[in-house]
mmCIF file of N, CA and C in Angstrom:
data_model
loop_
_atom_site.group_PDB
_atom_site.id
_atom_site.type_symbol
_atom_site.label_atom_id
_atom_site.label_comp_id
_atom_site.label_asym_id
_atom_site.label_seq_id
_atom_site.Cartn_x
_atom_site.Cartn_y
_atom_site.Cartn_z
ATOM 1 N N MET A 197 -0.757 -11.674 36.824
ATOM 2 C CA MET A 197 -1.282 -12.518 35.756
ATOM 3 C C MET A 197 -1.383 -13.923 36.292
ATOM 4 N N GLY A 198 -2.574 -14.537 36.056
ATOM 5 C CA GLY A 198 -2.785 -15.895 36.522
ATOM 6 C C GLY A 198 -2.127 -16.899 35.584
ATOM 7 N N LEU A 199 -2.123 -18.117 36.044
ATOM 8 C CA LEU A 199 -1.453 -19.159 35.309
ATOM 9 C C LEU A 199 -2.044 -19.380 33.891
ATOM 10 N N PHE A 200 -3.377 -19.282 33.769
ATOM 11 C CA PHE A 200 -4.030 -19.576 32.502
ATOM 12 C C PHE A 200 -4.513 -18.303 31.757
ATOM 13 N N ASP A 201 -4.146 -17.126 32.244
ATOM 14 C CA ASP A 201 -4.542 -15.860 31.577
ATOM 15 C C ASP A 201 -4.055 -15.780 30.123
ATOM 16 N N ARG A 202 -2.921 -16.261 29.822
ATOM 17 C CA ARG A 202 -2.444 -16.175 28.474
ATOM 18 C C ARG A 202 -3.306 -16.937 27.483
ATOM 19 N N PHE A 203 -3.933 -18.018 27.941
ATOM 20 C CA PHE A 203 -4.802 -18.797 27.059
ATOM 21 C C PHE A 203 -6.134 -18.123 26.852
ATOM 22 N N ARG A 204 -6.636 -17.415 27.841
ATOM 23 C CA ARG A 204 -7.926 -16.724 27.716
ATOM 24 C C ARG A 204 -7.805 -15.565 26.753
ATOM 25 N N ARG A 205 -6.678 -14.937 26.679
ATOM 26 C CA ARG A 205 -6.528 -13.737 25.813
ATOM 27 C C ARG A 205 -6.119 -14.084 24.389
ATOM 28 N N SER A 206 -5.789 -15.318 24.091
ATOM 29 C CA SER A 206 -5.243 -15.629 22.776
ATOM 30 C C SER A 206 -6.210 -15.368 21.640
ATOM 31 N N GLY A 207 -7.529 -15.498 21.831
ATOM 32 C CA GLY A 207 -8.493 -15.244 20.772
ATOM 33 C C GLY A 207 -8.690 -13.840 20.457
ATOM 34 N N ARG A 208 -8.283 -12.919 21.352
ATOM 35 C CA ARG A 208 -8.534 -11.512 21.142
ATOM 36 C C ARG A 208 -7.841 -10.907 19.922
ATOM 37 N N THR A 209 -6.634 -11.338 19.629
ATOM 38 C CA THR A 209 -5.916 -10.755 18.495
ATOM 39 C C THR A 209 -6.169 -11.496 17.197
ATOM 40 N N SER A 210 -6.789 -12.645 17.235
ATOM 41 C CA SER A 210 -7.005 -13.416 16.000
ATOM 42 C C SER A 210 -8.289 -13.086 15.295
ATOM 43 N N ARG A 211 -9.194 -12.330 15.915
ATOM 44 C CA ARG A 211 -10.425 -11.956 15.248
ATOM 45 C C ARG A 211 -10.165 -10.974 14.136
ATOM 46 N N PRO A 212 -10.944 -11.062 13.059
ATOM 47 C CA PRO A 212 -10.729 -10.098 11.930
ATOM 48 C C PRO A 212 -11.034 -8.680 12.345
ATOM 49 N N ALA A 213 -10.479 -7.750 11.642
ATOM 50 C CA ALA A 213 -10.636 -6.323 11.959
ATOM 51 C C ALA A 213 -12.075 -5.910 11.694
ATOM 52 N N ARG A 214 -12.574 -5.005 12.520
ATOM 53 C CA ARG A 214 -13.912 -4.442 12.301
ATOM 54 C C ARG A 214 -13.860 -3.136 11.587
ATOM 55 N N ASN A 215 -12.653 -2.537 11.485
ATOM 56 C CA ASN A 215 -12.532 -1.279 10.787
ATOM 57 C C ASN A 215 -11.165 -1.228 10.112
ATOM 58 N N ALA A 216 -10.913 -0.189 9.329
ATOM 59 C CA ALA A 216 -9.676 -0.113 8.523
ATOM 60 C C ALA A 216 -8.470 0.246 9.355
ATOM 61 N N GLU A 217 -8.689 0.642 10.631
ATOM 62 C CA GLU A 217 -7.513 1.033 11.466
ATOM 63 C C GLU A 217 -6.863 -0.157 12.148
ATOM 64 N N ARG A 218 -7.486 -1.314 12.128
ATOM 65 C CA ARG A 218 -6.928 -2.460 12.823
ATOM 66 C C ARG A 218 -6.727 -3.613 11.833
ATOM 67 N N THR A 219 -5.577 -4.181 11.831
ATOM 68 C CA THR A 219 -5.283 -5.319 10.963
ATOM 69 C C THR A 219 -4.633 -6.399 11.802
ATOM 70 N N GLY A 220 -5.344 -7.496 12.047
ATOM 71 C CA GLY A 220 -4.779 -8.541 12.878
ATOM 72 C C GLY A 220 -4.485 -8.001 14.246
ATOM 73 N N SER A 221 -3.269 -8.139 14.717
ATOM 74 C CA SER A 221 -2.896 -7.643 16.048
ATOM 75 C C SER A 221 -2.094 -6.370 15.943
ATOM 76 N N THR A 222 -1.987 -5.793 14.750
ATOM 77 C CA THR A 222 -1.209 -4.625 14.518
ATOM 78 C C THR A 222 -2.129 -3.449 14.183
ATOM 79 N N ARG A 223 -1.930 -2.350 14.855
ATOM 80 C CA ARG A 223 -2.705 -1.136 14.510
ATOM 81 C C ARG A 223 -1.952 -0.337 13.428
ATOM 82 N N VAL A 224 -2.679 0.016 12.384
ATOM 83 C CA VAL A 224 -2.073 0.813 11.303
ATOM 84 C C VAL A 224 -2.972 2.004 11.038
ATOM 85 N N ARG A 225 -2.400 3.039 10.490
ATOM 86 C CA ARG A 225 -3.134 4.235 10.150
ATOM 87 C C ARG A 225 -3.964 3.952 8.901
ATOM 88 N N ALA A 226 -5.238 4.333 8.905
ATOM 89 C CA ALA A 226 -6.122 4.144 7.777
ATOM 90 C C ALA A 226 -5.762 5.208 6.695
ATOM 91 N N ALA A 227 -6.176 4.912 5.433
ATOM 92 C CA ALA A 227 -5.999 5.864 4.375
ATOM 93 C C ALA A 227 -6.778 7.126 4.652
ATOM 94 N N ASP A 228 -6.211 8.277 4.283
ATOM 95 C CA ASP A 228 -6.886 9.548 4.500
ATOM 96 C C ASP A 228 -6.724 10.445 3.275
ATOM 97 N N GLY A 229 -7.247 11.686 3.374
ATOM 98 C CA GLY A 229 -7.224 12.601 2.255
ATOM 99 C C GLY A 229 -5.793 13.000 1.845
ATOM 100 N N GLU A 230 -4.871 13.030 2.779
ATOM 101 C CA GLU A 230 -3.472 13.346 2.432
ATOM 102 C C GLU A 230 -2.900 12.271 1.498
ATOM 103 N N ASP A 231 -3.230 10.997 1.791
ATOM 104 C CA ASP A 231 -2.760 9.937 0.889
ATOM 105 C C ASP A 231 -3.278 10.095 -0.509
ATOM 106 N N VAL A 232 -4.570 10.406 -0.618
ATOM 107 C CA VAL A 232 -5.185 10.603 -1.925
ATOM 108 C C VAL A 232 -4.560 11.773 -2.673
ATOM 109 N N ARG A 233 -4.332 12.874 -1.981
ATOM 110 C CA ARG A 233 -3.685 14.052 -2.615
ATOM 111 C C ARG A 233 -2.283 13.700 -3.075
ATOM 112 N N HIS A 234 -1.569 12.954 -2.297
ATOM 113 C CA HIS A 234 -0.181 12.552 -2.687
ATOM 114 C C HIS A 234 -0.229 11.679 -3.932
ATOM 115 N N LEU A 235 -1.148 10.712 -4.014
ATOM 116 C CA LEU A 235 -1.264 9.869 -5.169
ATOM 117 C C LEU A 235 -1.629 10.670 -6.414
ATOM 118 N N GLU A 236 -2.582 11.608 -6.248
ATOM 119 C CA GLU A 236 -3.020 12.448 -7.381
ATOM 120 C C GLU A 236 -1.857 13.322 -7.870
ATOM 121 N N THR A 237 -1.070 13.881 -6.972
ATOM 122 C CA THR A 237 0.081 14.695 -7.336
ATOM 123 C C THR A 237 1.089 13.853 -8.103
ATOM 124 N N PHE A 238 1.369 12.637 -7.619
ATOM 125 C CA PHE A 238 2.313 11.808 -8.287
ATOM 126 C C PHE A 238 1.882 11.475 -9.691
ATOM 127 N N VAL A 239 0.624 11.116 -9.854
ATOM 128 C CA VAL A 239 0.078 10.743 -11.190
ATOM 129 C C VAL A 239 0.166 11.920 -12.155
ATOM 130 N N THR A 240 -0.146 13.127 -11.688
ATOM 131 C CA THR A 240 -0.208 14.263 -12.592
ATOM 132 C C THR A 240 1.155 14.886 -12.867
ATOM 133 N N THR A 241 2.165 14.564 -12.081
ATOM 134 C CA THR A 241 3.471 15.201 -12.295
ATOM 135 C C THR A 241 4.513 14.228 -12.845
ATOM 136 N N ARG A 242 4.161 12.996 -13.110
ATOM 137 C CA ARG A 242 5.092 11.997 -13.702
ATOM 138 C C ARG A 242 4.505 11.486 -14.974
ATOM 139 N N GLN A 243 5.410 10.956 -15.825
ATOM 140 C CA GLN A 243 4.965 10.342 -17.098
ATOM 141 C C GLN A 243 5.072 8.829 -16.976
ATOM 142 N N GLY A 244 4.231 8.167 -17.777
ATOM 143 C CA GLY A 244 4.294 6.682 -17.872
ATOM 144 C C GLY A 244 4.015 5.990 -16.573
ATOM 145 N N VAL A 245 3.063 6.480 -15.759
ATOM 146 C CA VAL A 245 2.778 5.912 -14.476
ATOM 147 C C VAL A 245 1.885 4.670 -14.599
ATOM 148 N N GLU A 246 2.224 3.624 -13.817
ATOM 149 C CA GLU A 246 1.415 2.423 -13.774
ATOM 150 C C GLU A 246 1.088 2.186 -12.270
ATOM 151 N N GLY A 247 -0.066 1.583 -12.014
ATOM 152 C CA GLY A 247 -0.481 1.319 -10.644
ATOM 153 C C GLY A 247 -0.438 -0.151 -10.334
ATOM 154 N N PHE A 248 0.048 -0.484 -9.156
ATOM 155 C CA PHE A 248 0.080 -1.854 -8.694
ATOM 156 C C PHE A 248 -0.621 -1.936 -7.359
ATOM 157 N N VAL A 249 -1.751 -2.652 -7.344
ATOM 158 C CA VAL A 249 -2.570 -2.726 -6.144
ATOM 159 C C VAL A 249 -2.071 -3.911 -5.287
ATOM 160 N N GLU A 250 -1.627 -3.566 -4.091
ATOM 161 C CA GLU A 250 -1.073 -4.574 -3.199
ATOM 162 C C GLU A 250 -2.135 -4.958 -2.181
ATOM 163 N N PRO A 251 -2.381 -6.266 -1.987
ATOM 164 C CA PRO A 251 -3.465 -6.689 -1.114
ATOM 165 C C PRO A 251 -3.165 -6.456 0.360
ATOM 166 N N ARG A 252 -4.150 -6.505 1.139
ATOM 167 C CA ARG A 252 -4.024 -6.388 2.613
ATOM 168 C C ARG A 252 -3.186 -7.542 3.172
ATOM 169 N N THR A 253 -2.328 -7.226 4.099
ATOM 170 C CA THR A 253 -1.507 -8.254 4.731
ATOM 171 C C THR A 253 -1.695 -8.128 6.240
ATOM 172 N N ALA A 254 -0.979 -8.953 6.989
ATOM 173 C CA ALA A 254 -1.045 -8.907 8.458
ATOM 174 C C ALA A 254 -0.434 -7.612 8.990
ATOM 175 N N VAL A 255 0.384 -6.948 8.173
ATOM 176 C CA VAL A 255 1.103 -5.788 8.614
ATOM 177 C C VAL A 255 0.538 -4.489 8.087
ATOM 178 N N SER A 256 -0.026 -4.529 6.881
ATOM 179 C CA SER A 256 -0.547 -3.263 6.306
ATOM 180 C C SER A 256 -1.871 -3.485 5.589
ATOM 181 N N ASP A 257 -2.582 -2.390 5.422
ATOM 182 C CA ASP A 257 -3.848 -2.425 4.708
ATOM 183 C C ASP A 257 -3.568 -2.475 3.206
ATOM 184 N N VAL A 258 -4.586 -2.385 2.408
ATOM 185 C CA VAL A 258 -4.449 -2.356 0.942
ATOM 186 C C VAL A 258 -3.651 -1.087 0.579
ATOM 187 N N THR A 259 -2.656 -1.258 -0.321
ATOM 188 C CA THR A 259 -1.877 -0.110 -0.757
ATOM 189 C C THR A 259 -1.870 -0.036 -2.283
ATOM 190 N N LEU A 260 -1.655 1.201 -2.760
ATOM 191 C CA LEU A 260 -1.517 1.397 -4.190
ATOM 192 C C LEU A 260 -0.093 1.883 -4.429
ATOM 193 N N LEU A 261 0.659 1.116 -5.216
ATOM 194 C CA LEU A 261 2.052 1.429 -5.587
ATOM 195 C C LEU A 261 1.985 2.060 -6.976
ATOM 196 N N LEU A 262 2.477 3.262 -7.084
ATOM 197 C CA LEU A 262 2.519 3.929 -8.379
ATOM 198 C C LEU A 262 3.994 3.994 -8.815
ATOM 199 N N VAL A 263 4.257 3.573 -10.060
ATOM 200 C CA VAL A 263 5.616 3.546 -10.579
ATOM 201 C C VAL A 263 5.662 4.340 -11.879
ATOM 202 N N ALA A 264 6.556 5.321 -11.925
ATOM 203 C CA ALA A 264 6.734 6.155 -13.133
ATOM 204 C C ALA A 264 7.603 5.471 -14.149
ATOM 205 N N HIS A 265 7.743 6.056 -15.360
ATOM 206 C CA HIS A 265 8.477 5.433 -16.451
ATOM 207 C C HIS A 265 9.978 5.248 -16.095
ATOM 208 N N ASP A 266 10.515 6.089 -15.214
ATOM 209 C CA ASP A 266 11.932 6.004 -14.887
ATOM 210 C C ASP A 266 12.185 5.154 -13.663
ATOM 211 N N GLY A 267 11.120 4.601 -13.065
ATOM 212 C CA GLY A 267 11.231 3.756 -11.881
ATOM 213 C C GLY A 267 10.970 4.427 -10.604
ATOM 214 N N GLU A 268 10.840 5.754 -10.606
ATOM 215 C CA GLU A 268 10.485 6.461 -9.382
ATOM 216 C C GLU A 268 9.122 5.938 -8.911
ATOM 217 N N TRP A 269 8.963 5.801 -7.604
ATOM 218 C CA TRP A 269 7.697 5.166 -7.133
ATOM 219 C C TRP A 269 7.254 5.811 -5.821
ATOM 220 N N THR A 270 5.983 5.557 -5.511
ATOM 221 C CA THR A 270 5.382 5.940 -4.248
ATOM 222 C C THR A 270 4.350 4.880 -3.904
ATOM 223 N N ARG A 271 4.127 4.742 -2.585
ATOM 224 C CA ARG A 271 3.132 3.759 -2.128
ATOM 225 C C ARG A 271 2.346 4.413 -1.001
ATOM 226 N N ARG A 272 0.991 4.288 -1.085
ATOM 227 C CA ARG A 272 0.151 4.826 -0.045
ATOM 228 C C ARG A 272 -0.982 3.878 0.243
ATOM 229 N N ARG A 273 -1.499 3.957 1.437
ATOM 230 C CA ARG A 273 -2.706 3.158 1.800
ATOM 231 C C ARG A 273 -3.890 3.708 1.069
ATOM 232 N N VAL A 274 -4.784 2.788 0.747
ATOM 233 C CA VAL A 274 -6.032 3.164 0.088
ATOM 234 C C VAL A 274 -7.178 2.426 0.785
ATOM 235 N N PRO A 275 -8.422 2.925 0.601
ATOM 236 C CA PRO A 275 -9.551 2.338 1.291
ATOM 237 C C PRO A 275 -9.817 0.877 0.883
ATOM 238 N N SER A 276 -9.652 0.520 -0.365
ATOM 239 C CA SER A 276 -9.956 -0.848 -0.803
ATOM 240 C C SER A 276 -9.337 -1.137 -2.181
ATOM 241 N N VAL A 277 -9.353 -2.415 -2.573
ATOM 242 C CA VAL A 277 -8.803 -2.777 -3.868
ATOM 243 C C VAL A 277 -9.646 -2.136 -4.957
ATOM 244 N N LYS A 278 -10.966 -2.164 -4.815
ATOM 245 C CA LYS A 278 -11.873 -1.572 -5.789
ATOM 246 C C LYS A 278 -11.560 -0.083 -5.952
ATOM 247 N N TRP A 279 -11.376 0.626 -4.824
ATOM 248 C CA TRP A 279 -11.083 2.043 -4.865
ATOM 249 C C TRP A 279 -9.801 2.303 -5.646
ATOM 250 N N ALA A 280 -8.766 1.483 -5.390
ATOM 251 C CA ALA A 280 -7.493 1.643 -6.068
ATOM 252 C C ALA A 280 -7.611 1.516 -7.589
ATOM 253 N N HIS A 281 -8.355 0.495 -8.056
ATOM 254 C CA HIS A 281 -8.538 0.331 -9.478
ATOM 255 C C HIS A 281 -9.382 1.458 -10.072
ATOM 256 N N GLU A 282 -10.386 1.940 -9.358
ATOM 257 C CA GLU A 282 -11.191 3.058 -9.851
ATOM 258 C C GLU A 282 -10.359 4.322 -9.894
ATOM 259 N N PHE A 283 -9.464 4.547 -8.919
ATOM 260 C CA PHE A 283 -8.584 5.708 -8.941
ATOM 261 C C PHE A 283 -7.715 5.665 -10.185
ATOM 262 N N ALA A 284 -7.131 4.512 -10.456
ATOM 263 C CA ALA A 284 -6.255 4.344 -11.634
ATOM 264 C C ALA A 284 -7.054 4.549 -12.932
ATOM 265 N N ASN A 285 -8.227 4.009 -13.010
ATOM 266 C CA ASN A 285 -9.057 4.203 -14.218
ATOM 267 C C ASN A 285 -9.429 5.673 -14.369
ATOM 268 N N HIS A 286 -9.770 6.353 -13.339
ATOM 269 C CA HIS A 286 -10.134 7.759 -13.363
ATOM 270 C C HIS A 286 -8.994 8.603 -13.929
ATOM 271 N N HIS A 287 -7.758 8.272 -13.527
ATOM 272 C CA HIS A 287 -6.573 9.035 -13.941
ATOM 273 C C HIS A 287 -5.896 8.442 -15.194
ATOM 274 N N ARG A 288 -6.596 7.460 -15.822
ATOM 275 C CA ARG A 288 -6.084 6.821 -17.055
ATOM 276 C C ARG A 288 -4.712 6.226 -16.850
ATOM 277 N N VAL A 289 -4.561 5.517 -15.749
ATOM 278 C CA VAL A 289 -3.328 4.830 -15.402
ATOM 279 C C VAL A 289 -3.655 3.328 -15.374
ATOM 280 N N PRO A 290 -2.868 2.536 -16.121
ATOM 281 C CA PRO A 290 -3.104 1.108 -16.081
ATOM 282 C C PRO A 290 -2.848 0.564 -14.644
ATOM 283 N N SER A 291 -3.686 -0.342 -14.190
ATOM 284 C CA SER A 291 -3.489 -0.894 -12.864
ATOM 285 C C SER A 291 -3.475 -2.411 -12.901
ATOM 286 N N TYR A 292 -2.661 -2.962 -12.040
ATOM 287 C CA TYR A 292 -2.455 -4.409 -11.997
ATOM 288 C C TYR A 292 -2.515 -4.885 -10.523
ATOM 289 N N ASP A 293 -2.796 -6.157 -10.341
ATOM 290 C CA ASP A 293 -2.748 -6.772 -9.011
ATOM 291 C C ASP A 293 -1.318 -7.173 -8.767
ATOM 292 N N ALA A 294 -0.648 -6.549 -7.822
ATOM 293 C CA ALA A 294 0.763 -6.820 -7.561
ATOM 294 C C ALA A 294 0.978 -8.259 -7.109
ATOM 295 N N ALA A 295 0.002 -8.873 -6.454
ATOM 296 C CA ALA A 295 0.136 -10.259 -6.058
ATOM 297 C C ALA A 295 0.267 -11.197 -7.252
ATOM 298 N N VAL A 296 -0.304 -10.796 -8.384
ATOM 299 C CA VAL A 296 -0.302 -11.611 -9.561
ATOM 300 C C VAL A 296 0.938 -11.293 -10.447
ATOM 301 N N VAL A 297 1.196 -10.010 -10.719
ATOM 302 C CA VAL A 297 2.243 -9.689 -11.689
ATOM 303 C C VAL A 297 3.544 -9.209 -11.028
ATOM 304 N N GLY A 298 3.542 -8.969 -9.703
ATOM 305 C CA GLY A 298 4.772 -8.486 -9.029
ATOM 306 C C GLY A 298 4.958 -7.004 -9.296
ATOM 307 N N VAL A 299 6.169 -6.520 -8.989
ATOM 308 C CA VAL A 299 6.500 -5.120 -9.209
ATOM 309 C C VAL A 299 7.463 -5.038 -10.379
ATOM 310 N N PRO A 300 7.484 -3.913 -11.116
ATOM 311 C CA PRO A 300 8.321 -3.837 -12.308
ATOM 312 C C PRO A 300 9.817 -3.741 -11.991
ATOM 313 N N GLN A 301 10.636 -4.279 -12.922
ATOM 314 C CA GLN A 301 12.084 -4.265 -12.732
ATOM 315 C C GLN A 301 12.618 -2.854 -12.647
ATOM 316 N N ARG A 302 11.987 -1.895 -13.392
ATOM 317 C CA ARG A 302 12.480 -0.507 -13.399
ATOM 318 C C ARG A 302 12.418 0.082 -11.994
ATOM 319 N N MET A 303 11.529 -0.353 -11.160
ATOM 320 C CA MET A 303 11.448 0.127 -9.824
ATOM 321 C C MET A 303 12.672 -0.406 -8.995
ATOM 322 N N ARG A 304 13.001 -1.631 -9.138
ATOM 323 C CA ARG A 304 14.154 -2.176 -8.466
ATOM 324 C C ARG A 304 15.453 -1.536 -8.964
ATOM 325 N N ASP A 305 15.506 -1.242 -10.281
ATOM 326 C CA ASP A 305 16.680 -0.575 -10.843
ATOM 327 C C ASP A 305 16.815 0.847 -10.256
ATOM 328 N N TYR A 306 15.672 1.527 -10.142
ATOM 329 C CA TYR A 306 15.657 2.895 -9.568
ATOM 330 C C TYR A 306 16.189 2.849 -8.128
ATOM 331 N N ASN A 307 15.714 1.885 -7.340
ATOM 332 C CA ASN A 307 16.183 1.751 -5.972
ATOM 333 C C ASN A 307 17.672 1.480 -5.924
ATOM 334 N N ARG A 308 18.154 0.650 -6.809
ATOM 335 C CA ARG A 308 19.592 0.344 -6.870
ATOM 336 C C ARG A 308 20.429 1.607 -7.200
ATOM 337 N N ARG A 309 19.939 2.386 -8.200
ATOM 338 C CA ARG A 309 20.634 3.619 -8.560
ATOM 339 C C ARG A 309 20.645 4.637 -7.426
ATOM 340 N N LYS A 310 19.496 4.736 -6.761
ATOM 341 C CA LYS A 310 19.351 5.666 -5.671
ATOM 342 C C LYS A 310 20.280 5.301 -4.495
ATOM 343 N N LYS A 311 20.359 4.031 -4.226
ATOM 344 C CA LYS A 311 21.235 3.515 -3.146
ATOM 345 C C LYS A 311 22.684 3.778 -3.456
ATOM 346 N N ALA A 312 23.041 3.641 -4.751
ATOM 347 C CA ALA A 312 24.427 3.834 -5.161
ATOM 348 C C ALA A 312 24.804 5.331 -5.246
ATOM 349 N N GLY A 313 23.830 6.189 -5.098
ATOM 350 C CA GLY A 313 24.085 7.626 -5.141
ATOM 351 C C GLY A 313 23.933 8.250 -6.527
ATOM 352 N N GLY A 314 23.418 7.481 -7.454
ATOM 353 C CA GLY A 314 23.274 8.021 -8.799
ATOM 354 C C GLY A 314 22.076 8.907 -8.998
ATOM 355 N N ILE A 315 21.231 9.029 -7.982
ATOM 356 C CA ILE A 315 20.014 9.842 -8.098
ATOM 357 C C ILE A 315 19.999 10.854 -6.979
#
């Protein structure tokens, strides 16, 4: 490695992604059919499900967080924010932007119960 090689390569990781498999300098798995099937199964087998659309970050792509009435939850990658809201509308599940409203307290309570061994 030459003395100035590190400066020549610095722009390579800062370019925006050209596809859903690459986010910043981190490679992540894109959403696939298995993710969709998992979300559909969760929605159809739980009651009181709400969707929380989480925006793309430097570490992960857009995700859809589904939370049931008892706080049980699942999170999967989705193709886009628009797709996530359309999925929720199709399944008659209310959807919210997680960056605006956050995640529900019942999810945190569920995690606390599960960690304590109550679930």
